[in-house]
Each structure stands twice: as structure tokens, then as C-alpha cells.
XYZ file of C-alpha atoms in Angstrom:
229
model
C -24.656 15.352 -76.724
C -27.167 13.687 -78.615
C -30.044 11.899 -77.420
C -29.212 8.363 -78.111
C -25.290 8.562 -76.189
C -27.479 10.325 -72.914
C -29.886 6.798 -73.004
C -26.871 4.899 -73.295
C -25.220 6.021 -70.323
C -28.923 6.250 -68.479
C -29.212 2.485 -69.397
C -25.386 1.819 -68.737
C -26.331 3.262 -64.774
C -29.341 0.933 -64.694
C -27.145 -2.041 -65.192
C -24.238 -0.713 -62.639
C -27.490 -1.083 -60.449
C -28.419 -3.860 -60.990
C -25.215 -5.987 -60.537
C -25.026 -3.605 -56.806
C -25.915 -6.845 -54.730
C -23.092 -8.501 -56.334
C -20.663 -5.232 -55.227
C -21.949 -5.934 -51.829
C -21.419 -9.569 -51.540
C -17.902 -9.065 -53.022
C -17.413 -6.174 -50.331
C -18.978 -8.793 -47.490
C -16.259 -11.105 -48.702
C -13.479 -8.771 -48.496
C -14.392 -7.989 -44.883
C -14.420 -11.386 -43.797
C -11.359 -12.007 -45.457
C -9.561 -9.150 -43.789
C -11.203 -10.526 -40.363
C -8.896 -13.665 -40.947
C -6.126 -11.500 -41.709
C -6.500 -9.800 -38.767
C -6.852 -13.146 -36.387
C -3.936 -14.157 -38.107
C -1.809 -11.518 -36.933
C -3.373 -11.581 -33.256
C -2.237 -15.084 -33.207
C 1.016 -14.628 -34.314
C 1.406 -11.623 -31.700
C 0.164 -13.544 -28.978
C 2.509 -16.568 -30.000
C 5.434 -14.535 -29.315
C 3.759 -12.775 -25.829
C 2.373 -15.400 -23.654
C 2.581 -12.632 -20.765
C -0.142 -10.313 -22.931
C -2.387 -12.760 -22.753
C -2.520 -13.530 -19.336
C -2.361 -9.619 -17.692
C -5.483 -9.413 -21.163
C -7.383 -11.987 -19.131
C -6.924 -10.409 -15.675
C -7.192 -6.807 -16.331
C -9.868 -7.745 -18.892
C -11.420 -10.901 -18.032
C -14.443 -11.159 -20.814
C -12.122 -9.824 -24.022
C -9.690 -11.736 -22.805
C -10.560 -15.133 -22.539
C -12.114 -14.143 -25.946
C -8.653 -13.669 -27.549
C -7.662 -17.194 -25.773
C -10.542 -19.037 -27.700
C -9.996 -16.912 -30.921
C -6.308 -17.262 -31.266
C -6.751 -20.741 -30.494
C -3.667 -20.803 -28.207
C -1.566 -23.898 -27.149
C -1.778 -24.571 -23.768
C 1.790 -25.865 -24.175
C 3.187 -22.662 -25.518
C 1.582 -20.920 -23.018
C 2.675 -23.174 -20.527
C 6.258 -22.545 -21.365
C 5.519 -18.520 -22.167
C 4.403 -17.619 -18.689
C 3.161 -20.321 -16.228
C 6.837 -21.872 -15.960
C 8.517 -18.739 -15.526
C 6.238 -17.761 -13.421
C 6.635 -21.042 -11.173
C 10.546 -20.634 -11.345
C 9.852 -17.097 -10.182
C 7.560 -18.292 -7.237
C 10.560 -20.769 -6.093
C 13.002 -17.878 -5.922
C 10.822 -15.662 -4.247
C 11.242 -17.918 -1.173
C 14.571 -16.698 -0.750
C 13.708 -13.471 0.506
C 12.989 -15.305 3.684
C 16.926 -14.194 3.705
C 15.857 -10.486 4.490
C 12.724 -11.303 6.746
C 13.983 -13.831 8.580
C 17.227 -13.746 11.778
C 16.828 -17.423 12.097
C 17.100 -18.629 8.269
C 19.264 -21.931 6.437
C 19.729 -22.625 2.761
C 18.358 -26.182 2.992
C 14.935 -24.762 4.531
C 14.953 -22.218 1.630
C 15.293 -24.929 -1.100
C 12.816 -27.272 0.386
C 10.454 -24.354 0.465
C 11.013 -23.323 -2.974
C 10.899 -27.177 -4.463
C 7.582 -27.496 -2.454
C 5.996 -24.643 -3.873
C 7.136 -25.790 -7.291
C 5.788 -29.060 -6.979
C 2.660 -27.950 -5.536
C 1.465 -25.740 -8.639
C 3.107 -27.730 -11.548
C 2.096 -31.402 -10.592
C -1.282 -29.619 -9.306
C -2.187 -28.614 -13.170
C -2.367 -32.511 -13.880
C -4.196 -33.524 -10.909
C -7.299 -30.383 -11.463
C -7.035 -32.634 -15.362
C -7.759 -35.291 -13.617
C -9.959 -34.508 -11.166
C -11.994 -33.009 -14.240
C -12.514 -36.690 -15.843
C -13.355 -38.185 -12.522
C -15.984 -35.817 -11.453
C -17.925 -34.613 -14.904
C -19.450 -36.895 -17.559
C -17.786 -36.676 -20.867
C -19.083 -34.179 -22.957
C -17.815 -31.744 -20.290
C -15.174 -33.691 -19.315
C -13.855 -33.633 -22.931
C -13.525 -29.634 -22.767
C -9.856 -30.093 -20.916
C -8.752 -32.239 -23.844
C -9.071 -29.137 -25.989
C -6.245 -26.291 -25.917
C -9.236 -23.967 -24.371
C -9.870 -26.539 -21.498
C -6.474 -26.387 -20.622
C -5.533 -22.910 -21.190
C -8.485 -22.299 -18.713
C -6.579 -23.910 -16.029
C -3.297 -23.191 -16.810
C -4.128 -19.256 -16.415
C -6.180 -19.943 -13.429
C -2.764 -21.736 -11.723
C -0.590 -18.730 -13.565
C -3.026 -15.977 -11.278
C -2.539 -17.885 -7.566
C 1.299 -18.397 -8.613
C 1.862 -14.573 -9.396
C -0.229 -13.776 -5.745
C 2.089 -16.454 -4.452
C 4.982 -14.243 -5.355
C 3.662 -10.923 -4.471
C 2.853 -12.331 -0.405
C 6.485 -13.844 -0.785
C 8.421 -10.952 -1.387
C 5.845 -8.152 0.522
C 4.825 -10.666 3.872
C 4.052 -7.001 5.180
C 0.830 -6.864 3.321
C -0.085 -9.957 3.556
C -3.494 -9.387 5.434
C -4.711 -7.551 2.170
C -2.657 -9.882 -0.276
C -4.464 -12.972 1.048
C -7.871 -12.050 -0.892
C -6.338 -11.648 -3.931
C -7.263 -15.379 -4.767
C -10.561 -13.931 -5.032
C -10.051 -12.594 -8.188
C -8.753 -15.929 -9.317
C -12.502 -17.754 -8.875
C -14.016 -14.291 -10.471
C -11.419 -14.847 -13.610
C -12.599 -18.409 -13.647
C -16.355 -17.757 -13.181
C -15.943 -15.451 -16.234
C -13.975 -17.890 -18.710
C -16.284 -20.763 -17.803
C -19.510 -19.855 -20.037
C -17.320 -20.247 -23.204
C -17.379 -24.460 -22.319
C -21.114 -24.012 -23.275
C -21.989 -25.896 -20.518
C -25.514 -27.516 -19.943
C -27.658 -25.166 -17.739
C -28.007 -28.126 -15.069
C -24.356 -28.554 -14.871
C -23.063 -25.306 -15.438
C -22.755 -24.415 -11.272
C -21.248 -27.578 -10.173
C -18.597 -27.212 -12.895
C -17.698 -23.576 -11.770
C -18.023 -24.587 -8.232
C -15.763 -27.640 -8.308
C -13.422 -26.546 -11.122
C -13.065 -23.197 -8.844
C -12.023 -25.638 -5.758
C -9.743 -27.676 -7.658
C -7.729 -25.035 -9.347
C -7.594 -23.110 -5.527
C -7.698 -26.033 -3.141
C -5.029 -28.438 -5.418
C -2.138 -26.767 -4.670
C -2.546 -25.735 -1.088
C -3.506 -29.709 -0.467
C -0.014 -30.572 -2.131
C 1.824 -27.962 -0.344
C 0.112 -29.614 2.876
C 1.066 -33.457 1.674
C 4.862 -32.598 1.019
C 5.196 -30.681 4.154
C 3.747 -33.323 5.932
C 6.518 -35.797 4.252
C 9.356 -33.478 4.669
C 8.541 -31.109 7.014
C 11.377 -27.854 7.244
């Protein structure tokens, strides 16, 4: 090989070189694009398995209610994937008063199972409103978002499923009764992702935390009181 063809490829390497930042910009680029590619799946996969991304936020609170911001969820599909069901689920789990209880009729059973309905679906709207009434509206304006309302609707979802485990074991329902608490922890975990103001930021988890626990027991309480069984 002469001399001249070896500085031609030695100045041929110099320019591959040179144009390197441009190789790693392009590779930057294909990364982020496969990022999206990858979110896009996610989302499709979560679509499809509302009930994924609620046991993702309970058995995994922090990735979790990352997945629910970065899939950018509906809160009505996941209203109809898993908090519906699991409201239907939580009225027919008050018929196994059937096998606990001697002294038992169907019309008790029904009320009971419309009651607890009632209590945790019309209780969704009510924490919604309670949210305007009580925060200003930058914060406020969070619940108007899918996240806002995916926040609540899985906090609800939680108390509903606990619901229907002390329904159908009574038995345990000393050590059942504190599984609320993981509710508030859930909620204390998903609430720094409203990028709340540092003044506001324990008022909103301690009153959001109330609302979501307290508004269906006080509608429970109301309708009993109305039409008591």
C-alpha cells in the first residue's frame, strides 16, 4: 500500500471523528424516540387492564402513580375498568350476610347493598366538590385534570376492595379494619405529583385524606338514617 492511499484513509478517520457529535445526537434521538415507543405501548397495555394499574399503585405506590401520570390515563376508563366493578362487587358481597346471619331478609340485603353503592359512587363527586370549595384554584384545578381524578378514583377503588374483604371474612374484621390505613399512605404518596405549594401541601393531604375516607362512611350514615334496615 502506498503512502498516499494510507493518508487517505488516516484523513478519511479524522473526518469519521469529527462528524462523532453528530452520531451521538442522532443516537440521543433514537433513544428518545424509542422512549415514546415504549410509553406508547404502556398506555395501550394499561388501556386494556385497568386492574394492573390499581394492584401497580398499591403494591407499588411511588412507580405506580408514576405510570398513572405517564400513561396519562382517563379517569373515565378507569372508572369503568375497575372502580365500577369493584362497587358492583362490594353490593354483592352483602349477601353473604346469608351465611353469617340466622335472622336474615332479602329486602335488608338489597337496601344494604344499594347503600353501600350509593355511598362510594355519589361519594367520588362530592370529595370533587369538596376539593373546589375548600382549595383556591390553582390546586383546586388539579381534579379537573385526568390525574386529579384518577387520584381519587383509586383512593375510593382501595376502601371499596377493604369493604369487600370485611364483607365476606367478618371473622377478621378486628385486623381488616386498619387496612384503610394503607389507603391515606397510598394517598400521601400520589399527592407530591400535584406539585403543590409548600404552605399548602399538608392541608391538601390532610383534608383530601378525610374526604376520600370520611365521604363515604358520612353517606352510608345519611341513608341509613333515611331508611334505616
Amino acid at each position: 500500500m502506498s503512502t498516499e492511499d494510507k493518508e487517505e484513509i488516516y484523513y478519511n478517520l479524522e473526518d469519521d471523528l469529527d462528524q462523532s457529535p453528530l452520531n451521538y445526537a442522532s443516537l440521543e434521538n433514537q433513544e428518545e424516540a424509542e422512549d415514546e415507543i415504549t410509553e406508547e405501548k404502556e398506555e395501550k397495555g394499561y388501556d386494556r387492564n385497568a386492574w394492573g394499574l390499581l394492584f401497580s399503585v398499591m403494591f407499588n405506590p411511588v412507580e405506580g402513580w408514576k405510570k398513572i401520570r405517564r400513561v396519562r390515563k382517563s379517569a373515565e376508563k378507569l372508572q369503568s375498568g375497575c372502580f365500577y366493578p369493584l362497587l358492583a362487587l362490594l353490593a354483592l358481597s352483602n349477601f353473604t350476610d346469608y351465611i353469617y346471619s340466622v335472622n336474615v331478609n332479602l329486602s335488608t340485603i338489597v337496601t344494604k347493598a344499594a347503600v353501600a353503592f350509593v355511598s362510594y359512587f355519589f361519594g367520588y363527586y362530592c370529595i370533587l366538590f369538596l376539593e373546589n370549595i375548600f382549595f383556591s384554584k390553582p390546586i383546586s384545578e388539579n381534579f379537573d385534570k385526568d390525574y386529579g381524578k384518577s387520584y381519587i378514583i383509586i383512593g375510593l377503588s382501595t376502601l371499596s376492595l377493604f369493604a369487600i374483604l370485611i364483607n365476606i371474612l367478618p371473622m377478621l374484621w378486628p385486623i381488616l379494619i386498619f387496612l384503610p390505613l394503607w389507603t391515606l399512605y397510598l394517598l400521601y404518596k400520589g399527592s407530591k405529583y400535584f406539585k403543590l405549594p409548600e404552605s399548602q401541601a399538608l392541608k391538601f393531604i390532610v383534608l383530601t385524606c378525610l374526604f376520600v375516607v370520611g365521604m363515604p362512611i358520612l353517606i352510608d350514615w345519611g341513608l341509613n338514617e333515611i331508611m334505616p334496615y
